[in-house]
Short mmCIF file of C-alpha atoms in Angstrom, two decimals:
data_model
loop_
_atom_site.label_atom_id
_atom_site.label_comp_id
_atom_site.label_asym_id
_atom_site.label_seq_id
_atom_site.Cartn_x
_atom_site.Cartn_y
_atom_site.Cartn_z
CA MET A 1 2.13 23.26 -9.09
CA TYR A 2 4.42 21.32 -6.77
CA ASN A 3 7.66 22.93 -5.66
CA GLN A 4 9.99 20.44 -4.04
CA GLN A 5 12.51 21.82 -1.60
CA ARG A 6 15.82 20.09 -1.08
CA SER A 7 15.85 17.94 2.04
CA HIS A 8 18.18 18.70 4.91
CA ILE A 9 19.90 16.30 7.27
CA SER A 10 17.68 17.50 10.12
CA ASP A 11 14.71 16.27 8.08
CA ILE A 12 15.84 12.62 8.24
CA LEU A 13 13.05 10.29 9.33
CA PHE A 14 14.95 7.01 9.14
CA GLU A 15 18.41 5.85 8.20
CA ASP A 16 20.20 2.53 8.08
CA GLN A 17 23.15 0.77 6.48
CA VAL A 18 22.30 -1.40 3.47
CA LEU A 19 24.06 -2.78 0.41
CA LEU A 20 23.69 -1.32 -3.08
CA SER A 21 24.26 -3.13 -6.36
CA ASP A 22 23.93 -2.28 -10.03
CA GLY A 23 23.15 -5.93 -10.79
CA ARG A 24 26.55 -6.56 -12.37
CA SER A 25 29.29 -5.75 -9.87
CA LYS A 26 29.73 -6.66 -6.21
CA PRO A 27 27.37 -4.85 -3.77
CA TYR A 28 28.88 -2.11 -1.63
CA LEU A 29 27.88 -0.56 1.68
CA VAL A 30 25.78 2.62 1.69
CA LEU A 31 23.85 4.70 4.20
CA LEU A 32 20.18 4.86 3.24
CA ARG A 33 18.37 7.97 4.46
CA LEU A 34 14.67 8.67 4.23
CA THR A 35 13.41 12.24 4.49
CA SER A 36 9.93 13.70 4.18
CA GLU A 37 10.46 14.21 0.43
CA SER A 38 13.31 12.05 -0.80
CA LEU A 39 15.49 8.97 -0.44
CA ILE A 40 19.21 9.66 -0.06
CA ILE A 41 21.95 7.12 -0.76
CA ARG A 42 25.46 7.85 0.53
CA PRO A 43 28.34 5.40 -0.04
CA LEU A 44 30.25 4.29 3.06
CA ASN A 45 33.66 2.87 3.81
CA THR A 46 33.94 -0.02 6.23
CA SER A 47 35.73 2.33 8.60
CA GLN A 48 32.48 4.27 8.88
CA ASN A 49 30.52 1.30 10.21
CA LEU A 50 28.81 1.94 13.48
CA SER A 51 29.93 -0.26 16.34
CA SER A 52 27.87 -1.50 19.24
CA ASN A 53 27.93 0.44 22.48
CA ASN A 54 28.91 -2.80 24.22
CA LYS A 55 31.31 -4.96 22.20
CA ASP A 56 31.68 -7.49 25.00
CA ILE A 57 28.24 -8.99 24.40
CA GLN A 58 28.93 -12.64 23.57
CA ALA A 59 25.76 -14.54 24.43
CA ILE A 60 22.33 -13.29 23.43
CA VAL A 61 20.51 -14.40 26.58
CA PRO A 62 17.96 -12.66 28.83
CA ARG A 63 19.42 -10.84 31.81
CA ASN A 64 18.00 -8.96 34.79
CA VAL A 65 18.95 -5.36 35.54
CA THR A 66 17.82 -2.79 38.08
CA ILE A 67 17.47 0.82 36.89
CA VAL A 68 17.32 3.72 39.35
CA ARG A 69 15.40 6.96 38.76
CA HIS A 70 17.31 10.20 38.48
CA ALA A 71 16.89 12.14 41.69
CA ILE A 72 15.88 15.39 39.96
CA THR A 73 14.33 14.50 36.58
CA ARG A 74 12.73 11.27 37.88
CA SER A 75 13.77 9.71 34.55
CA PHE A 76 15.03 6.13 34.26
CA GLY A 77 17.58 7.34 31.71
CA PHE A 78 16.61 5.38 28.61
CA TRP A 79 14.41 5.75 25.53
CA ILE A 80 12.20 3.11 23.93
CA LYS A 81 10.51 2.21 20.65
CA GLY A 82 8.08 -0.55 19.68
CA GLY A 83 5.11 -2.18 21.38
CA SER A 84 2.40 -4.68 20.46
CA ASP A 85 0.58 -1.97 18.48
CA THR A 86 3.57 -1.71 16.10
CA GLY A 87 4.31 -5.42 15.72
CA PHE A 88 7.73 -5.14 17.39
CA PRO A 89 9.00 -5.76 20.92
CA ILE A 90 9.76 -2.87 23.25
CA LEU A 91 13.33 -1.90 22.32
CA ILE A 92 15.90 0.32 24.04
CA SER A 93 16.67 2.99 21.44
CA ARG A 94 18.91 5.29 23.49
CA VAL A 95 20.67 5.14 26.87
CA LEU A 96 22.08 7.88 29.10
CA HIS A 97 25.72 7.48 30.02
CA ASN A 98 25.01 6.50 33.62
CA ASN A 99 23.16 3.36 32.47
CA THR A 100 25.44 2.17 29.65
CA HIS A 101 26.91 -0.51 31.91
CA LEU A 102 23.41 -1.96 32.41
CA LEU A 103 21.54 -1.42 29.15
CA ASN A 104 22.45 -1.63 25.46
CA ILE A 105 20.90 -0.01 22.46
CA GLY A 106 19.03 -2.91 20.89
CA ASP A 107 17.95 -4.51 24.17
CA ALA A 108 14.36 -5.76 24.13
CA ILE A 109 12.46 -5.37 27.41
CA LEU A 110 10.74 -8.66 28.23
CA ASN A 111 9.51 -8.02 31.79
CA ILE A 112 8.98 -5.01 34.04
CA ASN A 113 9.08 -5.89 37.74
CA ASN A 114 8.69 -9.58 36.81
CA GLU A 115 5.53 -8.90 34.75
CA ASP A 116 5.44 -9.94 31.09
CA ILE A 117 4.91 -6.93 28.76
CA SER A 118 4.95 -8.71 25.39
CA ASN A 119 1.25 -7.99 24.82
CA LEU A 120 1.34 -4.36 25.95
CA THR A 121 1.13 -1.42 23.57
CA HIS A 122 3.74 1.32 23.53
CA ASP A 123 1.60 3.66 25.63
CA GLN A 124 0.81 0.91 28.14
CA VAL A 125 4.52 0.26 28.67
CA ILE A 126 5.13 3.97 29.18
CA ASN A 127 2.38 4.09 31.78
CA ARG A 128 3.78 0.99 33.47
CA LEU A 129 7.18 2.69 33.79
CA HIS A 130 5.67 5.99 34.90
CA ASP A 131 3.57 4.29 37.55
CA ALA A 132 6.36 2.09 38.89
CA SER A 133 6.50 2.57 42.64
CA GLY A 134 9.72 3.56 44.36
CA ASP A 135 12.95 4.86 42.90
CA GLN A 136 13.92 1.80 40.91
CA VAL A 137 12.51 -0.67 38.39
CA HIS A 138 13.55 -4.26 37.66
CA LEU A 139 13.84 -5.16 33.98
CA THR A 140 14.41 -8.42 32.14
CA VAL A 141 16.09 -7.59 28.83
CA LYS A 142 17.52 -9.45 25.85
CA TYR A 143 19.92 -8.04 23.27
CA MET A 144 18.49 -8.05 19.70
CA ASN A 145 21.47 -7.82 17.39
CA ASP A 146 19.57 -7.27 14.14
CA MET A 147 17.83 -4.13 15.45
CA ALA A 148 20.91 -2.62 17.09
CA THR A 149 22.36 -1.01 13.94
CA TYR A 150 19.16 0.84 13.09
CA LEU A 151 18.65 1.94 16.69
CA HIS A 152 22.25 3.19 16.91
CA LEU A 153 21.62 5.42 13.91
CA THR A 154 18.34 6.83 15.17
CA ALA A 155 19.80 7.34 18.64
CA GLU A 156 22.28 9.84 17.20
CA LYS A 157 19.39 11.96 15.94
CA HIS A 158 17.52 11.78 19.25
CA ARG A 159 14.38 10.75 17.38
CA SER A 160 12.65 8.94 20.23
CA SER A 161 11.19 10.52 23.36
CA SER A 162 12.63 10.21 26.87
CA VAL A 163 11.01 8.15 29.62
CA GLN A 164 10.05 11.06 31.86
CA ALA A 165 7.38 11.51 34.50
CA THR A 166 5.37 13.56 31.99
CA SER A 167 2.88 12.18 29.48
CA ASN A 168 5.14 12.39 26.42
CA ASP A 169 4.24 9.93 23.66
CA LEU A 170 7.30 7.78 23.09
CA THR A 171 6.17 5.94 20.00
CA LEU A 172 6.67 6.93 16.39
CA PRO A 173 3.95 9.31 15.17
CA ARG A 174 0.83 7.46 14.12
CA ARG A 175 1.15 8.74 10.57
CA TYR A 176 4.37 6.74 10.25
CA LEU A 177 2.75 3.46 11.26
CA THR A 178 0.02 3.50 8.51
CA ASN A 179 -1.72 0.37 7.34
CA GLU A 180 1.56 -1.52 7.08
CA ILE A 181 1.32 -2.45 10.79
CA HIS A 182 -0.37 -5.72 9.87
CA ASP A 183 2.48 -6.61 7.51
CA GLN A 184 5.02 -5.72 10.19
CA LYS A 185 3.31 -7.99 12.71
CA ARG A 186 3.55 -10.85 10.27
CA MET A 187 7.16 -10.10 9.48
CA SER A 188 8.14 -9.81 13.14
CA ALA A 189 7.20 -13.46 13.59
CA GLU A 190 9.94 -14.29 11.08
CA TYR A 191 12.49 -12.16 12.90
CA SER A 192 14.46 -14.91 14.61
CA SER A 193 14.75 -16.99 11.43
CA GLU A 194 16.62 -14.17 9.71
CA ASN A 195 19.68 -14.35 11.97
CA ARG A 196 21.19 -17.09 9.85
CA LYS A 197 21.59 -14.59 7.01
CA ASP A 198 24.00 -12.41 9.01
CA LYS A 199 26.98 -14.30 7.62
CA ARG A 200 26.12 -13.38 4.01
CA TRP A 201 25.80 -9.72 5.01
CA SER A 202 29.14 -9.71 6.82
CA LEU A 203 30.99 -11.31 3.91
CA LEU A 204 29.61 -8.78 1.44
CA ALA A 205 30.36 -5.81 3.67
CA SER A 206 33.89 -7.02 4.47
CA ASP A 207 34.86 -6.70 0.80
CA GLN A 208 34.07 -2.98 0.80
CA GLN A 209 37.70 -1.84 0.98
CA LYS A 210 38.57 -3.91 -2.10
CA ASN A 211 36.16 -1.91 -4.23
CA ASN A 212 38.00 1.42 -4.45
CA ASP A 213 35.88 2.76 -7.27
CA ASN A 214 32.75 2.76 -5.15
CA SER A 215 34.21 5.16 -2.60
CA ASN A 216 34.27 7.91 -5.23
CA ILE A 217 30.55 7.75 -5.96
CA ASN A 218 28.73 10.90 -4.93
CA MET A 219 25.70 10.97 -2.69
CA GLN A 220 22.47 10.58 -4.66
CA GLU A 221 19.03 11.94 -3.78
CA TYR A 222 15.79 10.63 -5.31
CA SER A 223 12.52 12.54 -5.13
CA LEU A 224 9.65 10.44 -3.76
CA LEU A 225 6.85 12.44 -5.37
CA TYR A 226 4.95 9.89 -7.50
CA ALA A 227 7.76 7.38 -6.99
CA TYR A 228 7.15 3.67 -6.44
CA VAL A 229 9.01 0.68 -5.02
CA SER A 230 9.30 -2.74 -6.65
CA GLN A 231 10.60 -6.03 -5.27
CA TYR A 232 10.44 -7.76 -8.66
CA LEU A 233 13.16 -8.12 -11.25
CA ASN A 234 12.26 -5.49 -13.82
CA GLY A 235 9.55 -6.71 -16.19
CA THR A 236 9.29 -10.22 -14.71
CA ASP A 237 7.37 -12.17 -12.08
CA LYS A 238 10.56 -13.06 -10.18
CA LEU A 239 10.80 -11.67 -6.65
CA ARG A 240 14.12 -10.46 -5.32
CA VAL A 241 15.28 -11.81 -1.96
CA ASN A 242 15.61 -9.09 0.72
CA SER A 243 16.02 -6.34 -1.87
CA PHE A 244 14.08 -3.75 -3.84
CA GLN A 245 14.41 -0.80 -6.24
CA LEU A 246 12.95 2.70 -6.26
CA TYR A 247 11.61 4.22 -9.49
CA THR A 248 11.03 7.98 -9.68
CA LEU A 249 8.75 10.33 -11.60
CA ASN A 250 11.51 11.48 -13.97
CA GLY A 251 12.35 7.91 -14.99
CA SER A 252 15.47 7.47 -12.88
CA GLN A 253 15.90 4.52 -10.55
CA THR A 254 18.13 3.48 -7.71
CA GLY A 255 20.39 0.49 -7.86
CA ILE A 256 19.27 -2.70 -6.17
CA ILE A 257 18.97 -1.93 -2.45
CA ILE A 258 19.87 -5.08 -0.49
CA THR A 259 18.80 -5.43 3.13
CA ASN A 260 20.04 -7.84 5.76
CA THR A 261 16.72 -9.48 6.56
CA CYS A 262 13.21 -9.87 5.21
CA LEU A 263 12.00 -7.83 8.17
CA GLN A 264 14.34 -4.95 7.34
CA GLN A 265 13.19 -5.04 3.72
CA SER A 266 9.52 -4.85 4.72
CA MET A 267 10.21 -2.00 7.14
CA TRP A 268 12.01 0.07 4.51
CA ILE A 269 9.35 -0.49 1.86
CA SER A 270 6.65 0.48 4.34
CA ARG A 271 8.52 3.64 5.35
CA ILE A 272 9.16 4.73 1.77
CA ASN A 273 5.54 4.07 0.79
CA MET A 274 4.42 6.12 3.79
CA VAL A 275 6.37 9.16 2.54
CA ILE A 276 5.11 8.63 -1.02
CA ARG A 277 1.53 8.59 0.25
CA ASN A 278 2.09 11.78 2.23
CA LEU A 279 3.48 13.58 -0.83
CA THR A 280 0.68 12.27 -3.04
CA THR A 281 -1.94 13.40 -0.53
CA ARG A 282 -0.38 16.86 -0.50
CA ILE A 283 -0.38 17.36 -4.26
CA LEU A 284 -3.87 15.89 -4.66
CA ALA A 285 -5.16 18.34 -2.07
CA GLU A 286 -3.69 21.17 -4.14
CA LEU A 287 -5.22 19.81 -7.34
CA ASN A 288 -8.65 19.30 -5.76
CA GLN A 289 -8.73 22.95 -4.72
CA THR A 290 -8.87 23.86 -8.42
CA LEU A 291 -11.51 21.25 -9.37
CA LEU A 292 -15.29 21.24 -9.11
CA SER A 293 -16.85 19.00 -6.49
CA SER A 294 -18.02 16.63 -9.24
CA GLU A 295 -14.46 16.34 -10.60
CA GLN A 296 -12.59 15.63 -7.36
CA ILE A 297 -9.71 13.15 -7.34
CA PHE A 298 -10.54 10.25 -5.03
CA TYR A 299 -7.61 7.88 -5.46
CA THR A 300 -4.31 7.42 -7.30
CA THR A 301 -1.85 4.55 -7.43
CA TRP A 302 0.86 2.78 -9.38
CA LEU A 303 0.17 -0.79 -10.44
CA ASN A 304 1.59 -3.30 -12.89
CA GLU A 305 0.15 -4.46 -16.20
CA ARG A 306 1.14 -7.70 -17.88
CA ILE A 307 2.07 -7.40 -21.53
CA ILE A 308 1.69 -10.49 -23.70
CA ASN A 309 4.23 -10.54 -26.53
CA LEU A 310 3.01 -11.69 -29.90
CA ASN A 311 6.22 -13.68 -30.35
CA ASP A 312 5.86 -16.81 -28.23
CA ASN A 313 9.64 -17.09 -27.95
CA LEU A 314 9.72 -13.97 -25.80
CA LEU A 315 8.87 -14.03 -22.12
CA PRO A 316 5.82 -12.06 -20.97
CA GLN A 317 6.72 -8.71 -19.47
CA TRP A 318 5.22 -6.34 -16.96
CA LYS A 319 5.09 -2.56 -17.09
CA SER A 320 4.05 0.02 -14.52
CA ILE A 321 1.03 2.25 -15.12
CA PHE A 322 -0.51 5.03 -13.07
CA ILE A 323 -4.27 5.27 -12.57
CA VAL A 324 -6.55 7.94 -11.11
CA PHE A 325 -10.18 7.81 -9.99
CA LYS A 326 -11.41 11.34 -10.72
CA GLY A 327 -15.06 12.31 -10.70
CA ASN A 328 -16.94 9.61 -12.60
CA ASP A 329 -13.95 8.51 -14.66
CA LEU A 330 -10.86 6.33 -14.57
CA TYR A 331 -7.69 7.92 -15.99
CA ILE A 332 -4.77 5.74 -17.07
CA PHE A 333 -1.32 7.29 -17.51
CA ASP A 334 1.11 5.00 -19.33
CA ASP A 335 3.27 4.88 -22.46
CA ASN A 336 5.65 7.56 -21.19
CA LYS A 337 2.83 9.77 -19.88
CA SER A 338 3.75 11.00 -16.41
CA PRO A 339 1.30 11.15 -13.49
CA PRO A 340 -0.65 14.43 -13.29
CA LEU A 341 1.03 17.45 -11.76
CA CYS A 342 -1.62 19.96 -12.86
CA THR A 343 -5.20 19.92 -14.13
CA TYR A 344 -4.01 20.30 -17.73
CA ASP A 345 -2.45 16.83 -17.52
CA PHE A 346 -5.95 15.37 -17.18
CA ILE A 347 -7.06 17.20 -20.33
CA CYS A 348 -4.12 15.69 -22.21
CA CYS A 349 -4.81 12.16 -20.97
CA THR A 350 -6.09 10.02 -23.85
CA ARG A 351 -7.17 6.98 -21.85
CA VAL A 352 -10.28 8.03 -19.93
CA TYR A 353 -13.08 5.58 -19.11
CA PRO A 354 -16.36 6.02 -17.20
CA ILE A 355 -16.06 4.01 -13.99
CA THR A 356 -19.53 2.51 -14.49
CA GLU A 357 -18.44 1.09 -17.86
CA ILE A 358 -15.47 -0.80 -16.39
CA PHE A 359 -15.71 -4.46 -15.46
CA LEU A 360 -13.35 -5.65 -12.71
CA GLU A 361 -12.81 -9.32 -11.96
CA ILE A 362 -10.63 -10.79 -9.22
CA VAL A 363 -8.14 -13.44 -10.38
CA SER A 364 -8.15 -16.49 -8.09
CA SER A 365 -4.89 -18.21 -7.16
CA LYS A 366 -5.63 -21.15 -9.47
CA ASP A 367 -6.25 -18.83 -12.43
CA ARG A 368 -3.06 -16.77 -12.11
CA ILE A 369 -0.96 -16.94 -15.27
CA ASP A 370 2.41 -16.49 -13.56
CA ASN A 371 3.94 -16.16 -10.09
CA ARG A 372 2.67 -12.66 -9.31
CA ARG A 373 0.00 -12.52 -6.62
CA TYR A 374 -2.83 -10.03 -5.95
CA CYS A 375 -4.02 -9.92 -9.56
CA PHE A 376 -7.24 -8.84 -11.23
CA THR A 377 -8.48 -8.02 -14.72
CA LEU A 378 -10.04 -4.84 -16.06
CA THR A 379 -12.27 -4.94 -19.11
CA LEU A 380 -12.49 -1.44 -20.54
CA PRO A 381 -15.11 -0.06 -22.96
CA ASN A 382 -14.08 0.29 -26.59
CA ASP A 383 -10.64 -1.20 -25.88
CA ILE A 384 -9.57 -2.39 -29.32
CA GLN A 385 -6.08 -3.54 -28.25
CA ILE A 386 -7.00 -6.35 -25.87
CA ASP A 387 -10.15 -7.92 -24.42
CA CYS A 388 -9.13 -7.41 -20.80
CA ARG A 389 -6.06 -6.12 -19.03
CA TYR A 390 -4.25 -8.29 -16.49
CA LEU A 391 -3.09 -6.16 -13.55
CA ASN A 392 -1.23 -6.72 -10.31
CA PHE A 393 -0.24 -5.14 -7.00
CA GLU A 394 2.92 -6.21 -5.20
CA ARG A 395 1.55 -5.99 -1.67
CA LYS A 396 -1.76 -7.15 -0.25
CA THR A 397 -2.30 -3.86 1.57
CA GLU A 398 -2.08 -1.99 -1.76
CA TYR A 399 -4.43 -4.49 -3.40
CA ASP A 400 -7.00 -4.23 -0.61
CA ASP A 401 -6.76 -0.44 -0.66
CA PHE A 402 -7.41 -0.40 -4.41
CA ILE A 403 -10.48 -2.65 -4.17
CA LEU A 404 -11.89 -0.49 -1.38
CA ASN A 405 -11.36 2.73 -3.34
CA TYR A 406 -12.70 1.22 -6.55
CA GLN A 407 -15.94 0.30 -4.77
CA ARG A 408 -16.06 3.74 -3.16
CA SER A 409 -15.55 5.53 -6.49
CA LEU A 410 -18.09 3.27 -8.19
CA TYR A 411 -20.64 3.97 -5.45
CA ILE A 412 -20.16 7.74 -5.76
CA SER A 413 -20.31 7.59 -9.55
CA VAL A 414 -23.53 5.54 -9.71
CA TYR A 415 -25.38 7.75 -7.24
CA SER A 416 -24.09 10.82 -9.03
CA LEU A 417 -25.48 9.55 -12.35
CA GLN A 418 -28.64 7.98 -10.87
CA ASN A 419 -29.44 6.24 -14.18
CA ARG A 420 -28.13 5.27 -17.62
CA THR A 421 -30.18 5.00 -20.81
CA PHE A 422 -29.49 2.66 -23.76
CA GLY A 423 -31.16 2.60 -27.15
CA CYS A 424 -32.41 -0.91 -27.97
CA THR A 425 -34.97 -3.03 -29.79
CA PHE A 426 -37.65 -5.01 -27.93
CA ASN A 427 -40.28 -7.14 -29.71
CA GLY A 428 -39.54 -5.28 -32.94
CA GLN A 429 -40.10 -1.88 -31.32
CA ILE A 430 -37.46 0.86 -31.08
CA CYS A 431 -37.14 1.43 -27.36
CA ARG A 432 -34.92 2.73 -24.61
CA LEU A 433 -33.81 0.70 -21.61
CA ILE A 434 -33.19 2.73 -18.43
CA ILE A 435 -31.03 1.33 -15.62
CA ASP A 436 -31.96 3.34 -12.50
CA ILE A 437 -30.29 2.85 -9.11
CA ASN A 438 -33.58 3.48 -7.29
CA LYS A 439 -36.13 1.93 -9.67
CA GLY A 440 -34.23 -0.90 -11.38
CA PHE A 441 -35.01 -1.72 -15.04
CA GLU A 442 -37.50 0.25 -17.13
CA MET A 443 -38.36 -0.21 -20.81
CA TYR A 444 -40.05 2.60 -22.80
CA ASN A 445 -41.29 2.77 -26.37
CA ASN A 446 -39.49 5.65 -28.04
CA GLU A 447 -42.39 6.68 -30.29
CA THR A 448 -45.24 6.57 -27.75
CA ASN A 449 -43.12 7.11 -24.61
CA VAL A 450 -45.21 4.38 -22.96
CA MET A 451 -43.58 2.19 -20.32
CA LEU A 452 -43.64 -1.41 -21.55
CA TRP A 453 -42.36 -3.07 -18.37
CA THR A 454 -40.43 -2.41 -15.17
CA PHE A 455 -38.60 -4.64 -12.70
CA THR A 456 -36.51 -3.99 -9.60
CA PHE A 457 -32.95 -5.22 -9.16
CA GLU A 458 -34.23 -7.75 -6.63
CA GLN A 459 -36.50 -9.29 -9.28
CA LEU A 460 -33.60 -10.04 -11.63
CA GLN A 461 -32.93 -13.78 -11.44
CA SER A 462 -30.30 -14.14 -14.15
CA SER A 463 -29.04 -12.71 -17.41
CA SER A 464 -26.98 -13.94 -20.36
CA ASP A 465 -25.98 -12.72 -23.80
CA ASN A 466 -24.87 -13.94 -27.21
CA GLY A 467 -21.63 -11.94 -27.12
CA ARG A 468 -22.70 -9.65 -29.97
CA ASP A 469 -25.91 -7.68 -29.61
CA GLN A 470 -28.47 -9.69 -27.64
CA ILE A 471 -29.06 -9.88 -23.87
CA TYR A 472 -31.54 -12.23 -22.20
CA PHE A 473 -33.15 -11.37 -18.84
CA GLN A 474 -35.06 -13.56 -16.44
CA PHE A 475 -37.18 -11.61 -13.93
CA LYS A 476 -39.34 -12.96 -11.13
CA ARG A 477 -42.85 -11.53 -11.09
CA TYR A 478 -44.31 -11.35 -7.58
CA LEU A 479 -47.96 -12.37 -7.44
CA SER A 480 -50.48 -12.55 -4.61
CA SER A 481 -49.93 -14.94 -1.71
CA ASN A 482 -52.25 -17.60 -3.17
CA GLU A 483 -50.56 -17.57 -6.58
CA THR A 484 -47.21 -18.98 -7.69
CA ASN A 485 -44.50 -16.53 -8.65
CA THR A 486 -43.63 -16.71 -12.35
CA ILE A 487 -40.40 -16.17 -14.28
CA ILE A 488 -40.58 -13.64 -17.11
CA HIS A 489 -38.15 -14.09 -20.04
CA ILE A 490 -37.21 -10.90 -21.88
CA ASP A 491 -34.92 -10.58 -24.92
CA VAL A 492 -33.40 -7.19 -25.71
CA GLN A 493 -31.22 -6.26 -28.68
CA CYS A 494 -28.59 -3.56 -28.06
CA GLN A 495 -25.71 -2.44 -30.27
CA HIS A 496 -23.67 -1.39 -27.22
CA LEU A 497 -24.00 -4.76 -25.50
CA LYS A 498 -20.60 -4.74 -23.77
CA ILE A 499 -21.15 -1.34 -22.16
CA LEU A 500 -24.72 -2.27 -21.18
CA ILE A 501 -23.50 -5.41 -19.39
CA HIS A 502 -20.80 -3.44 -17.55
CA VAL A 503 -23.27 -0.76 -16.44
CA ILE A 504 -25.76 -3.36 -15.18
CA ASN A 505 -22.95 -5.05 -13.25
CA ALA A 506 -21.87 -1.67 -11.79
CA PHE A 507 -25.39 -0.80 -10.61
CA LEU A 508 -25.90 -4.28 -9.14
CA THR A 509 -22.54 -4.02 -7.33
CA VAL A 510 -23.46 -0.65 -5.81
CA LYS A 511 -26.88 -1.99 -4.83
CA TYR A 512 -25.18 -4.92 -3.08
CA ILE A 513 -22.69 -2.62 -1.32
CA GLY A 514 -25.57 -0.46 -0.06
CA GLN A 515 -27.48 -3.48 1.27
CA LYS A 516 -24.34 -4.78 2.95
CA ASP A 517 -23.74 -1.43 4.66
CA ASP A 518 -27.38 -1.30 5.79
CA ASN A 519 -27.08 -4.78 7.31
CA ASN A 520 -23.91 -3.78 9.15
CA ILE A 521 -25.67 -0.75 10.62
CA THR A 522 -28.63 -2.90 11.68
CA ASP A 523 -26.35 -5.46 13.30
#
């Protein structure tokens, strides 16, 4: 179904120098390259380190420079990245030779013609430069050492756009920014505090020449199709500091990738996840072309499940599982079952659950059972192994995206089904209870087919159960204006109590989502 082509150097989206470790020996310097389909790791020698284009920079202080337009091209002769819409300052990413004595790659532009630009978006800064009157512009700049290495690398590939008099967009393509912008804004506030970690980085990198074995390691390329990134020590709730690992579809994994700062770590994880999402979107589009409209794939993701060992002397462990919302069902791929590459993989999947029969509950911070955040539980129908499964996402953006897509899939599933019917016993009669998204609750006698009672979702005041086969409803009966509303108590016996409770919860959730959306439209 999916034919991956080998990436070429010209396909490089991002690259940077990082450290790589196997967890046992000393980390060594590598060049990390991200392409549209893979992550490439190439070992480096210290002699390959990129140097600054101005080694005489001693003090990182703001300075004022005057840049003159080119007489023919009307260009100021430098390229920029960043802006308030990306969470980073405006940064000089490339400089023409005639301005190298004035500007450095890694300079942040603070002011343009004495006007503060810290709150301007990328496009607004471009317009400000384009519209600058006269043949020169006055800039206040400050060298940002931590960003210089990355910008030196991207400058060689000419990735950014030139500041010309045309309307070229100089920012990274919007598809590269994704929903991680909010995380990047938060991380950029921590930028200055990371400078103190430079010493650790320098000491590790300076030992590169002593590790002769590492120089013989070949370049490695890891496919990003259905890959995932983890910041945790494998199987634990312990977060790594400024490092992460990549796990691939075929079971291989990178070493521990160590970044210089927390900001650099967040940027790399965001970039890799962006490529993974693009590849996933591509293969899902191909799969959906072969599926009926009622069987479309809405959402896929990796997440982590906590495994409780029966032996109390062993620490609890986590494992990664892959889930899919497809049609009206949830598919879980785990226990060495790979994510789906073709429609036959869904047929072979043994863990399939109707979405309306799943009960999801958010885990509050006080109820977490270890240090992992963004947790929730899933109670699945007919799950004989465990009452509920304790699950986790590593990043809040992934967690929020899952909750949104779960509600979306549940909404589509409920309105696709319209109603669910359960055999039950009421007042000694063999009956059927119908849960209908439009009508609410209806009880019919099976023999006479006579409706015994009906109530809307709004009339339901509360419900409880005995945990085995009995559910107790309290409905409010609306009477005339001069009469007092009464509470009706109804006891129903059902052999499939757990599924019935989950379905009622699903229909009530969808009803609430619909009312919330209607209120938003009205407002």
